[in-house]
Amino acid sequence: LIRNGEIDTALSNLRDWYPQIMQ
C-alpha cells in the first residue's frame, strides 16, 4: 500500500518533473 508520505513525495516529484501540467 502507498503511504500518505509517499503520495506527497510522488506529487512533489510530479510538480518538479512536469511543472507545465501542474498548474
PDB file of N, CA and C in Angstrom:
ATOM      1  N   LEU A   1       0.844  -1.210   0.000  1.00  0.00           N
ATOM      2  CA  LEU A   1       0.000   0.000   0.000  1.00  0.00           C
ATOM      3  C   LEU A   1       0.876   1.255   0.000  1.00  0.00           C
ATOM      4  N   ILE A   2       0.360   2.296  -0.619  1.00  0.00           N
ATOM      5  CA  ILE A   2       1.096   3.560  -0.682  1.00  0.00           C
ATOM      6  C   ILE A   2       0.735   4.414   0.531  1.00  0.00           C
ATOM      7  N   ARG A   3       1.741   4.892   1.210  1.00  0.00           N
ATOM      8  CA  ARG A   3       1.506   5.719   2.402  1.00  0.00           C
ATOM      9  C   ARG A   3       1.335   7.184   2.005  1.00  0.00           C
ATOM     10  N   ASN A   4       0.727   7.947   2.918  1.00  0.00           N
ATOM     11  CA  ASN A   4       0.478   9.369   2.632  1.00  0.00           C
ATOM     12  C   ASN A   4       1.782  10.098   2.327  1.00  0.00           C
ATOM     13  N   GLY A   5       2.840   9.776   3.054  1.00  0.00           N
ATOM     14  CA  GLY A   5       4.130  10.424   2.831  1.00  0.00           C
ATOM     15  C   GLY A   5       4.651  10.134   1.432  1.00  0.00           C
ATOM     16  N   GLU A   6       4.424   8.893   0.981  1.00  0.00           N
ATOM     17  CA  GLU A   6       4.900   8.527  -0.353  1.00  0.00           C
ATOM     18  C   GLU A   6       4.086   9.246  -1.418  1.00  0.00           C
ATOM     19  N   ILE A   7       2.793   9.424  -1.147  1.00  0.00           N
ATOM     20  CA  ILE A   7       1.934  10.155  -2.087  1.00  0.00           C
ATOM     21  C   ILE A   7       2.396  11.609  -2.180  1.00  0.00           C
ATOM     22  N   ASP A   8       2.699  12.201  -1.035  1.00  0.00           N
ATOM     23  CA  ASP A   8       3.156  13.594  -1.030  1.00  0.00           C
ATOM     24  C   ASP A   8       4.452  13.718  -1.819  1.00  0.00           C
ATOM     25  N   THR A   9       5.349  12.746  -1.637  1.00  0.00           N
ATOM     26  CA  THR A   9       6.626  12.769  -2.358  1.00  0.00           C
ATOM     27  C   THR A   9       6.396  12.621  -3.852  1.00  0.00           C
ATOM     28  N   ALA A  10       5.489  11.726  -4.223  1.00  0.00           N
ATOM     29  CA  ALA A  10       5.204  11.499  -5.641  1.00  0.00           C
ATOM     30  C   ALA A  10       4.626  12.762  -6.276  1.00  0.00           C
ATOM     31  N   LEU A  11       3.705  13.422  -5.576  1.00  0.00           N
ATOM     32  CA  LEU A  11       3.107  14.650  -6.110  1.00  0.00           C
ATOM     33  C   LEU A  11       4.161  15.740  -6.236  1.00  0.00           C
ATOM     34  N   SER A  12       5.051  15.820  -5.261  1.00  0.00           N
ATOM     35  CA  SER A  12       6.119  16.819  -5.313  1.00  0.00           C
ATOM     36  C   SER A  12       7.023  16.540  -6.503  1.00  0.00           C
ATOM     37  N   ASN A  13       7.330  15.254  -6.721  1.00  0.00           N
ATOM     38  CA  ASN A  13       8.182  14.879  -7.852  1.00  0.00           C
ATOM     39  C   ASN A  13       7.498  15.227  -9.166  1.00  0.00           C
ATOM     40  N   LEU A  14       6.197  14.982  -9.260  1.00  0.00           N
ATOM     41  CA  LEU A  14       5.462  15.307 -10.487  1.00  0.00           C
ATOM     42  C   LEU A  14       5.527  16.802 -10.766  1.00  0.00           C
ATOM     43  N   ARG A  15       5.392  17.614  -9.723  1.00  0.00           N
ATOM     44  CA  ARG A  15       5.452  19.066  -9.917  1.00  0.00           C
ATOM     45  C   ARG A  15       6.850  19.476 -10.354  1.00  0.00           C
ATOM     46  N   ASP A  16       7.866  18.756  -9.864  1.00  0.00           N
ATOM     47  CA  ASP A  16       9.243  19.086 -10.244  1.00  0.00           C
ATOM     48  C   ASP A  16       9.525  18.649 -11.680  1.00  0.00           C
ATOM     49  N   TRP A  17       9.002  17.455 -12.057  1.00  0.00           N
ATOM     50  CA  TRP A  17       9.291  16.913 -13.374  1.00  0.00           C
ATOM     51  C   TRP A  17       8.418  17.529 -14.454  1.00  0.00           C
ATOM     52  N   TYR A  18       7.132  17.766 -14.114  1.00  0.00           N
ATOM     53  CA  TYR A  18       6.188  18.255 -15.131  1.00  0.00           C
ATOM     54  C   TYR A  18       5.457  19.504 -14.633  1.00  0.00           C
ATOM     55  N   PRO A  19       6.177  20.607 -14.441  1.00  0.00           N
ATOM     56  CA  PRO A  19       5.546  21.836 -13.915  1.00  0.00           C
ATOM     57  C   PRO A  19       4.492  22.396 -14.865  1.00  0.00           C
ATOM     58  N   GLN A  20       4.619  22.108 -16.140  1.00  0.00           N
ATOM     59  CA  GLN A  20       3.685  22.677 -17.110  1.00  0.00           C
ATOM     60  C   GLN A  20       2.295  22.070 -16.995  1.00  0.00           C
ATOM     61  N   ILE A  21       2.183  20.831 -16.468  1.00  0.00           N
ATOM     62  CA  ILE A  21       0.863  20.202 -16.353  1.00  0.00           C
ATOM     63  C   ILE A  21       0.322  20.323 -14.935  1.00  0.00           C
ATOM     64  N   MET A  22       1.126  20.878 -14.033  1.00  0.00           N
ATOM     65  CA  MET A  22       0.680  21.028 -12.648  1.00  0.00           C
ATOM     66  C   MET A  22       0.352  22.479 -12.375  1.00  0.00           C
ATOM     67  N   GLN A  23      -0.554  23.031 -13.178  1.00  0.00           N
ATOM     68  CA  GLN A  23      -0.930  24.426 -12.998  1.00  0.00           C
ATOM     69  C   GLN A  23      -2.188  24.512 -12.157  1.00  0.00           C
TER      70      GLN A  23
END
